[in-house]
XYZ file of C-alpha atoms in Angstrom:
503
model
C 27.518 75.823 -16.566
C 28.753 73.474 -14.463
C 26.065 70.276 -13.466
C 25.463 68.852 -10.088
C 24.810 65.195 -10.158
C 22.691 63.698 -7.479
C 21.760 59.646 -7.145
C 18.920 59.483 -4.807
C 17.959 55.710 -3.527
C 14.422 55.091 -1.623
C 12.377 51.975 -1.049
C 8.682 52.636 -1.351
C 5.853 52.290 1.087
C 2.092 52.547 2.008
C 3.208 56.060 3.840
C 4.303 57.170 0.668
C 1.356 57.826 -1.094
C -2.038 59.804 0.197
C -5.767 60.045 -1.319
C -6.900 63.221 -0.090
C -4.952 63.267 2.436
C -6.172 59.977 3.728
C -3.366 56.862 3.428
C -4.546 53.474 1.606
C -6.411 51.185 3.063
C -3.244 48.298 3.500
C -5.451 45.075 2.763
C -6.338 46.608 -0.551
C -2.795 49.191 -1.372
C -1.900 47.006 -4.792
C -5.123 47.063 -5.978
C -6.042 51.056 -5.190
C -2.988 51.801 -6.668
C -3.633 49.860 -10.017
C -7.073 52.001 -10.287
C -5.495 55.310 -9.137
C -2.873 54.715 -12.336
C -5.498 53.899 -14.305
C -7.691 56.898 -13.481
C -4.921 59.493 -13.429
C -4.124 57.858 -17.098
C -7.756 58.637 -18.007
C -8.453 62.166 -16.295
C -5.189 63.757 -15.278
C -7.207 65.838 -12.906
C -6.737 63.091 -10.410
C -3.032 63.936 -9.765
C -4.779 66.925 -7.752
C -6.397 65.025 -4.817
C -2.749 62.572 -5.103
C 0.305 63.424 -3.002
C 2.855 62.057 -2.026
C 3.976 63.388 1.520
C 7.454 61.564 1.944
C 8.975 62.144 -1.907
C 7.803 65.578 -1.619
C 9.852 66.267 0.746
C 13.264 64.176 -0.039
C 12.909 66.455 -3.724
C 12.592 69.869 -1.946
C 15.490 68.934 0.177
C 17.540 68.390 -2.765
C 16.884 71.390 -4.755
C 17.411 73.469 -1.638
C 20.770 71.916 -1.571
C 21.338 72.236 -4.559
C 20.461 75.854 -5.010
C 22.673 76.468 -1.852
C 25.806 74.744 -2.953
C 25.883 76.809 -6.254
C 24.692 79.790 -4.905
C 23.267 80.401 -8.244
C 19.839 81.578 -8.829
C 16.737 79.231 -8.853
C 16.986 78.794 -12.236
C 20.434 78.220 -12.919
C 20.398 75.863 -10.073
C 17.553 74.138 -12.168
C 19.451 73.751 -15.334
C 22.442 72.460 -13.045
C 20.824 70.081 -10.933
C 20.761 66.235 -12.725
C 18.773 63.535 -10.576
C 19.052 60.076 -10.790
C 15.893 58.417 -9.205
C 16.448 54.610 -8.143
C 12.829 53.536 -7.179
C 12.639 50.317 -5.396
C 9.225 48.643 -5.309
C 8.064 44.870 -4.200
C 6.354 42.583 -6.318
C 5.715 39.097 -4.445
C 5.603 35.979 -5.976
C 3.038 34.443 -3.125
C -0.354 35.676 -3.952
C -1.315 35.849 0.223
C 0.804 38.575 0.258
C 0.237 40.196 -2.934
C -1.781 43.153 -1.651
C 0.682 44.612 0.273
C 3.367 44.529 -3.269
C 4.493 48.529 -3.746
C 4.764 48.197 -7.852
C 1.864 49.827 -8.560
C 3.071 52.708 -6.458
C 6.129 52.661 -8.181
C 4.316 53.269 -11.499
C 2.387 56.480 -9.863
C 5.712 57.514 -8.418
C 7.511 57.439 -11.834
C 4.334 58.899 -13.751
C 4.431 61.995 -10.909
C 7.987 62.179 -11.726
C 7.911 62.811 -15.007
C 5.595 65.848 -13.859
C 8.133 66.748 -11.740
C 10.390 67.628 -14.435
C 10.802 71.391 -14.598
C 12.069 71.580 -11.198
C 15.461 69.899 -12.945
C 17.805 70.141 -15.768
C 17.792 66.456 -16.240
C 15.874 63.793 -14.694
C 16.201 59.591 -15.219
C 14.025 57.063 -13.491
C 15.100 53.550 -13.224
C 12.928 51.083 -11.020
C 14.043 48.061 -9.148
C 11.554 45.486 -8.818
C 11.978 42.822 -5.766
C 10.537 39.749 -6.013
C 11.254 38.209 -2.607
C 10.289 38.200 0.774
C 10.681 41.667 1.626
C 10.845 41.020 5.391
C 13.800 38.337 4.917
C 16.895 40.098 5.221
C 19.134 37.622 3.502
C 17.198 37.854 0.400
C 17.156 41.855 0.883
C 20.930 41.674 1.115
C 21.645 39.624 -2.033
C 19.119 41.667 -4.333
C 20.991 44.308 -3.814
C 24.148 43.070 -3.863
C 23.717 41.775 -7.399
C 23.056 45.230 -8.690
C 26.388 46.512 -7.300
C 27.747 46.782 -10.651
C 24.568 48.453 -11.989
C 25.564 51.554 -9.746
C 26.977 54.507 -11.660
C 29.763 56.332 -9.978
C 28.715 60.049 -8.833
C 30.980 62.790 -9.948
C 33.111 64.473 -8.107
C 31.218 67.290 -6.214
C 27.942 65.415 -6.698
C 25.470 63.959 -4.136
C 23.920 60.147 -3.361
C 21.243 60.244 -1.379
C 19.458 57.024 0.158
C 15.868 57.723 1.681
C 15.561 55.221 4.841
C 12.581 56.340 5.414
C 9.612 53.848 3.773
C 9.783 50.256 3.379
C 10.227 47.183 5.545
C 13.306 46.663 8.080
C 14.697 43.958 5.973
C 14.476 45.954 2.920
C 16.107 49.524 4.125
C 18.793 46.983 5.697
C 19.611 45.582 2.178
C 19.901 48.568 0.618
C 22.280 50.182 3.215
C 24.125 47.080 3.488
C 24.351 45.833 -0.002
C 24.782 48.434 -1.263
C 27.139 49.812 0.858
C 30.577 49.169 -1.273
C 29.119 51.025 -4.249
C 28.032 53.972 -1.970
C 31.022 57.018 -1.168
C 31.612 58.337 2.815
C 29.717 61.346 2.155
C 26.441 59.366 1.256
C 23.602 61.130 2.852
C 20.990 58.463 4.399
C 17.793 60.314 5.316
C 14.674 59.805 7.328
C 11.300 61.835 6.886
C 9.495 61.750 10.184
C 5.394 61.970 9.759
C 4.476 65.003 9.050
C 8.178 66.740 9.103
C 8.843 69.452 6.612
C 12.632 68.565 6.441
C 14.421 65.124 6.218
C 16.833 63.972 8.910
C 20.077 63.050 8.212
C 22.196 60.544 9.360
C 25.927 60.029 9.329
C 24.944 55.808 8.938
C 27.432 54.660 6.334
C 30.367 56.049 8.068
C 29.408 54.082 11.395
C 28.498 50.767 9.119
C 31.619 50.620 7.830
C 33.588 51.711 10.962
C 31.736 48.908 12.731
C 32.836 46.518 9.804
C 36.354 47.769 10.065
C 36.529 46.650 13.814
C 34.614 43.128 12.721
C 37.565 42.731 9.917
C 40.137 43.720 13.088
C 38.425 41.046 14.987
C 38.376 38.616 12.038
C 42.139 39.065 11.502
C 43.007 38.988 15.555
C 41.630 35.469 15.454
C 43.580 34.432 12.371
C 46.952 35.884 14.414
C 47.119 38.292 11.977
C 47.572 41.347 14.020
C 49.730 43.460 11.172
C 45.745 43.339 9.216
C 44.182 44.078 12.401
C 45.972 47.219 13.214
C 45.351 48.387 9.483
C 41.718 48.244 9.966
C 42.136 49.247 12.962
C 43.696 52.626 11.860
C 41.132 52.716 8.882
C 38.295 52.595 11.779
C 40.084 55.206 13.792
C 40.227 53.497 16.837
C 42.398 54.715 19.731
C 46.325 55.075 18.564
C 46.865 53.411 21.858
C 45.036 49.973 20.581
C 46.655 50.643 17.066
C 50.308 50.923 18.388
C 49.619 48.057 20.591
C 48.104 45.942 17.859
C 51.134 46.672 15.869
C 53.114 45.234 18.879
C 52.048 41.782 18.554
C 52.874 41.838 14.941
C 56.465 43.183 15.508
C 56.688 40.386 18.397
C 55.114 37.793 16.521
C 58.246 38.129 13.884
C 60.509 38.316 16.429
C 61.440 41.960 16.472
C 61.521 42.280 20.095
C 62.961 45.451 20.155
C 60.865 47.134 17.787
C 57.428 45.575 19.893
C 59.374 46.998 22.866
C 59.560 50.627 21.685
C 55.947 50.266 20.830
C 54.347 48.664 23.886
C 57.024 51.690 25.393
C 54.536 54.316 23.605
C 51.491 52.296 24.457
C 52.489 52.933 28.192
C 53.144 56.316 27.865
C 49.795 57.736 25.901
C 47.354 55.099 27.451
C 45.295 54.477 30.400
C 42.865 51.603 32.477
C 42.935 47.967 31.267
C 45.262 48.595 27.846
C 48.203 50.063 30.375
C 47.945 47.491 32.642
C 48.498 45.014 29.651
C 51.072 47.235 28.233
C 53.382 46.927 31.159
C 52.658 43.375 31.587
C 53.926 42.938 27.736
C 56.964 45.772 28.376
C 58.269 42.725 31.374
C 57.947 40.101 28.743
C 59.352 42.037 25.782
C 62.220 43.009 28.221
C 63.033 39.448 28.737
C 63.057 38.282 25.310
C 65.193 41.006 24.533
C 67.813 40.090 26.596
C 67.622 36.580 26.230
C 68.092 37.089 22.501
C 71.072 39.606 22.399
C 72.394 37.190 24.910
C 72.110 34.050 22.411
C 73.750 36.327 19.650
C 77.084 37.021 21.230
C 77.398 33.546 23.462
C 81.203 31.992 23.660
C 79.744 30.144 26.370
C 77.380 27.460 26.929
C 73.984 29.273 28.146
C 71.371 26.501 28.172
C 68.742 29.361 30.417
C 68.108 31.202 27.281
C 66.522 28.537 24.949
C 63.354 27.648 26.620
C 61.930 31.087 26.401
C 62.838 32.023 22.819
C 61.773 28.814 21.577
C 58.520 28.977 23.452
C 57.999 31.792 20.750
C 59.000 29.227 17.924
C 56.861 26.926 19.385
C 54.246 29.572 19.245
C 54.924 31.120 15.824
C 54.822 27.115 14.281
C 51.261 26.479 16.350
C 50.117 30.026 14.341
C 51.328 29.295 10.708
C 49.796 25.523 11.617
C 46.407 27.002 11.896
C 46.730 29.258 9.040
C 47.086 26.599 6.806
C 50.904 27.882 5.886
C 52.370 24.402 6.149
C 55.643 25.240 4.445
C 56.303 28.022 7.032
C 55.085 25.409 9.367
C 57.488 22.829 8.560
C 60.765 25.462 8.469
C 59.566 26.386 12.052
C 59.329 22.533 13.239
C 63.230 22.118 12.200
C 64.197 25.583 14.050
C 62.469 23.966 17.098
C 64.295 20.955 16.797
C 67.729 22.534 15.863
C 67.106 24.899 19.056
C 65.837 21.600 21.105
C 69.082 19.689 20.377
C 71.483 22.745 20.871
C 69.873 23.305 24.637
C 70.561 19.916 25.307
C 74.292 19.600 24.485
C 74.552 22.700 26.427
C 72.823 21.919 29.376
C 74.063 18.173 29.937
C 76.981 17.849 27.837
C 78.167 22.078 28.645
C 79.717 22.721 25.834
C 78.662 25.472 23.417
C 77.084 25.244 20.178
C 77.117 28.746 18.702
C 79.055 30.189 16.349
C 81.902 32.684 15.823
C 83.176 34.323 11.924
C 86.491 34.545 10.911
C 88.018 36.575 7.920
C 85.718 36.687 5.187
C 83.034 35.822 6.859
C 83.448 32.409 6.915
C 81.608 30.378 9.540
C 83.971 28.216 12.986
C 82.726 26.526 15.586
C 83.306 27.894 18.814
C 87.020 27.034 20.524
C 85.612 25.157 23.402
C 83.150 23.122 21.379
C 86.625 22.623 19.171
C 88.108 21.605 21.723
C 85.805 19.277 23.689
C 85.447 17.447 20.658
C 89.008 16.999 20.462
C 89.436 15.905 24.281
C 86.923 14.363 25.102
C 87.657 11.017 24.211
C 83.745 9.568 24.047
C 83.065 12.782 22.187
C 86.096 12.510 19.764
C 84.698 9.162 18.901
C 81.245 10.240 18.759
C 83.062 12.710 15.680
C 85.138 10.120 14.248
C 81.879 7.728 14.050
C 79.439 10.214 12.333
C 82.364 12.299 10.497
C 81.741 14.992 12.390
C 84.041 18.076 11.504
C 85.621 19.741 14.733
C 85.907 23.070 12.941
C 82.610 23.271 11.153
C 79.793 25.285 13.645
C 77.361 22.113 15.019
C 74.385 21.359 12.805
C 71.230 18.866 13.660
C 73.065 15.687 12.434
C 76.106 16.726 14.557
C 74.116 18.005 17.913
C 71.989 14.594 17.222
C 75.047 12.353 17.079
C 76.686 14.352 19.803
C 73.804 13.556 22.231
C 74.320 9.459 22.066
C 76.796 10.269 24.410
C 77.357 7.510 26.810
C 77.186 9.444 30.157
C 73.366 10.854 28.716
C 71.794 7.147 28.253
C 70.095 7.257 31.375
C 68.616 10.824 30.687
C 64.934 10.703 29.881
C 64.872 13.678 28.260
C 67.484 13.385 25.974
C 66.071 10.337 24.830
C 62.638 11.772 24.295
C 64.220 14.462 22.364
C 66.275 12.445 19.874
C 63.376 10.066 19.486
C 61.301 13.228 18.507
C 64.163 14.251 16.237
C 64.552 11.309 14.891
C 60.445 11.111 13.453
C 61.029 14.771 12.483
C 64.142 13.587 10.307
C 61.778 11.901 7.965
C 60.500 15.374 7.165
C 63.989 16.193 5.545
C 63.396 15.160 2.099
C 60.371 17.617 1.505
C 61.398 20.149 3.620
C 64.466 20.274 0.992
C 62.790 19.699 -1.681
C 60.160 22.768 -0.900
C 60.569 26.317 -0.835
C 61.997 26.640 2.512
C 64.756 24.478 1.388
C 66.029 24.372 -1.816
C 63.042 24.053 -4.470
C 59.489 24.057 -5.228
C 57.890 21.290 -4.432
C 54.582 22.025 -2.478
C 54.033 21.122 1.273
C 50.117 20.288 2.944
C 48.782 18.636 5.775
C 48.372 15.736 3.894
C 52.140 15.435 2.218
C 53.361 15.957 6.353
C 51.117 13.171 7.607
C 52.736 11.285 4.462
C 56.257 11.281 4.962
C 55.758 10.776 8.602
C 53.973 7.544 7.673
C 56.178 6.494 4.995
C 58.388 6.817 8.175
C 56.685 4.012 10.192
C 55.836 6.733 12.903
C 52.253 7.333 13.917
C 53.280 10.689 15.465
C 51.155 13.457 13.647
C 53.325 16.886 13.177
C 51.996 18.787 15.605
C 52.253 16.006 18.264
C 55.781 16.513 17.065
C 56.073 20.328 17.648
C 54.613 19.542 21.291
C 56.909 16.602 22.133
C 59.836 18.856 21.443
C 59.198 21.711 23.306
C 58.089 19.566 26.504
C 61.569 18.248 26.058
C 63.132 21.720 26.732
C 60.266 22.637 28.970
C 57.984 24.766 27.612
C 54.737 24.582 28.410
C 51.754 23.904 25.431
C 48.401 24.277 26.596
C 48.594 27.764 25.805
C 49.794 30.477 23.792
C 52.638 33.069 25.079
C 50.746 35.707 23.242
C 47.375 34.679 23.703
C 46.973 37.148 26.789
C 47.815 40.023 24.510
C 45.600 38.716 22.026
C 42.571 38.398 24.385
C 43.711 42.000 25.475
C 43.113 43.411 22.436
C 40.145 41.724 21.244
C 38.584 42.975 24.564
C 39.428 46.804 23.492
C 38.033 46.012 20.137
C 34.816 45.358 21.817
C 34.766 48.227 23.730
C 35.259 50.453 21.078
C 32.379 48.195 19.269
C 30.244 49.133 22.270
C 30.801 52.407 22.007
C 30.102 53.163 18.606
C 27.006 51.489 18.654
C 26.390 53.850 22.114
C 25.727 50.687 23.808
């Protein structure tokens, strides 16, 4: 015959227990309790004018359950049915409060259990005894979090059951909450009204952890970390809209403008109100740093308007990794800004292109008209005698650097700004070769940046770097590109917060 497991959870208080059919007086419950034991120990007769109104009804619920699930009769159902009872009584240390401690109940409970015992094929009592302050939910929280482990995993088909309905707040809260990892979806929490014949159920644990799936959305939003936050996003079922969107700022955040494009595309077409309106805002953006990129790709020309607004998302992207603590990523970002920096300004002041074009093989040439200013030119020819300088060889930071002392540019502010912020970043090379983003292994933190830039005789910290050369080119950095799509989101999230909570 096939057994029906059921783990059934309840905290214990003074409505839990009745002296013909009077409650306990509550400035004297421990102590009545300890003499009802003690009497129903000595004349069992007592159990008649003891009941237990709240239990009573939790255990008829179950075997009705039971016995409806198997569809079996009432005593097969008996045989079948297996409870686990987890009783969880106080037991204060501070004697002022002592009175009010639910042990002693706990021992009636588990005695009355035992009498209990035809009504199941197998019944096992275990007892929890909490020591704290039962009205402090941090201590609540951790008691039960430390017997996580001590939580035996229901079989499949089986029931766990957690009676809400006795207690104090701050201990129904821990065992909801700390439990809560331990417990499956289909948990049932119940509540027994006064005087009900029937629990009430609640679909609780669902909505606790949907609400802690949109906290860990929020959580990973503020870490730029929107790939995570559209995960728990989906896990919480929030609106596809919000999901696809979320996903978005991930795909644009690696610089897969196209792919954000088809998304935020989708957003616009299955959404409505505020997330639309942000959606078509992001579409105009997307739009633009599509194009600007595709343009970059396939330039033969010198095309200085497309820089500033793809390395305001490099800019961006090394700000992110910065406060993420990914340093190494940090540090190949800060020479991609500079490369980028240096490459917009021999295009825009010297006009000459920097990009690069593939021959047979696949082997890398500079453009022609970079060959050939470099050829004619005669300052720039010198420039490439000076710091060997190959005419053939696609520009890379030492030549775009050495191309930019330029005689005709030593009156140009910004140029000199920019090579004087290259030049601090050039004490970076060494690690950034030596780490994984170059060509080894050797680590890369805060404090090995601030190092080499000191070793350097500059007092410029790297992120005062990052910012000094993307003024150069422009950009703006008091704020975030993305950060309106972030906000955007976040502001969904809470709405969706709001109403699951029905607030």
């Amino acid at each position: 015959m096939p057994q029906h497991h059921v783990l059934l959870f309840t905290t214990l208080g003074h409505r839990d227990i009745e002296w013909d059919g009077q409650r306990l007086p509550d400035d004297r419950f421990r102590s009545v309790c300890r003499e009802l034991h003690e009497q129903v120990k000595a004349d069992p007769a007592t159990w008649d004018r003891l009941a237990f109104p709240v239990l009573s009804v939790v255990l008829d619920w179950i075997v009705r359950r039971t016995r409806q699930r198997l569809r079996r009769s009432d005593d097969a159902a008996r045989k079948a049915l297996h409870l686990t009872f987890y009783l969880v009584a106080t037991s204060q240390a501070d004697p002022r409060f002592a009175e009010t401690d639910t042990e002693p109940l706990g021992k009636l409970v588990e005695d009355w259990l035992v009498r209990q015992r035809d009504r199941f094929g197998g019944l096992a009592v275990k007892s929890w005894r909490f020591q704290g302050n039962p009205a402090a939910f941090d201590e609540t929280l951790a008691f039960f979090r430390a017997r996580l482990a001590s939580v035996p995993s229901i079989a499949a088909g089986g029931d766990v059951v957690v009676n809400a309905t006795s207690g104090t707040p701050a201990l129904i809260f821990g065992l909801l909450v700390g439990l809560e990892p331990a417990l499956p979806e289909t948990t049932h929490v119940i509540v027994v009204p006064p005087g009900a014949e029937r629990p009430l159920p609640f679909a609780l644990l669902p909505e606790l952890r949907r609400l802690q799936l949109l906290r860990d959305a929020r959580t990973a939003l503020l870490r730029w970390e929107p790939a995570l936050a559209a995960t728990f996003l989906a896990d919480a079922q929030a609106p596809p809209a919000l999901v696809t969107f979320t996903r978005a700022l991930a795909e644009r955040l690696a610089f897969d403008f196209s792919a954000a494009l088809s998304l935020v595309d989708e957003v616009i077409a299955t959404s409505t109100g505020q997330l639309r309106q942000l959606a078509a805002q992001a579409q105009a953006e997307l739009l633009e740093l599509e194009r600007a990129a595709a343009r970059a790709l396939a330039a033969r020309e010198p095309l200085p308007d497309v820089y500033p607004l793809l390395l305001r998302e490099v800019w961006q992207s090394a700000r992110i990794v910065w406060e993420q603590e990914r340093y190494a990523d940090f540090l190949a970002r800060l020479f991609r800004l500079e490369e980028g920096a240096l490459r917009w300004a021999v295009e825009r002041f010297l006009g000459i292109p920097t990009g690069v074009e593939f021959g047979h093989g696949g082997r890398a040439f500079a453009l022609t008209r970079y060959r050939e200013a470099l050829r004619n030119d005669v300052a720039l020819r010198t420039l490439a005698e000076r710091h060997r300088i190959d005419p053939d060889r696609p520009p890379d930071r030492h030549a775009l650097r050495a191309l930019l002392q330029h005689p005709s540019l030593g009156q140009e502010a910004t140029v000199r700004e920019l090579l004087t912020a290259s030049n601090q970043v050039a004490a970076l090379t060494p690690l950034r070769n030596a780490s994984v983003v170059g060509h080894g292994f050797a680590p890369v933190s805060a404090a090995a940046l601030d190092q080499k830039l000191a070793e350097a005789g500059t007092r410029a910290d790297p992120l005062l770097l990052l910012d000094q050369l993307a003024r150069a080119v422009g950009i703006e950095t008091t704020s975030l590109p993305a950060e309106p799509w972030r906000q955007g989101i976040l502001h969904e999230i809470e709405r969706v917060e709001r109403a699951a909570r029905g607030t």
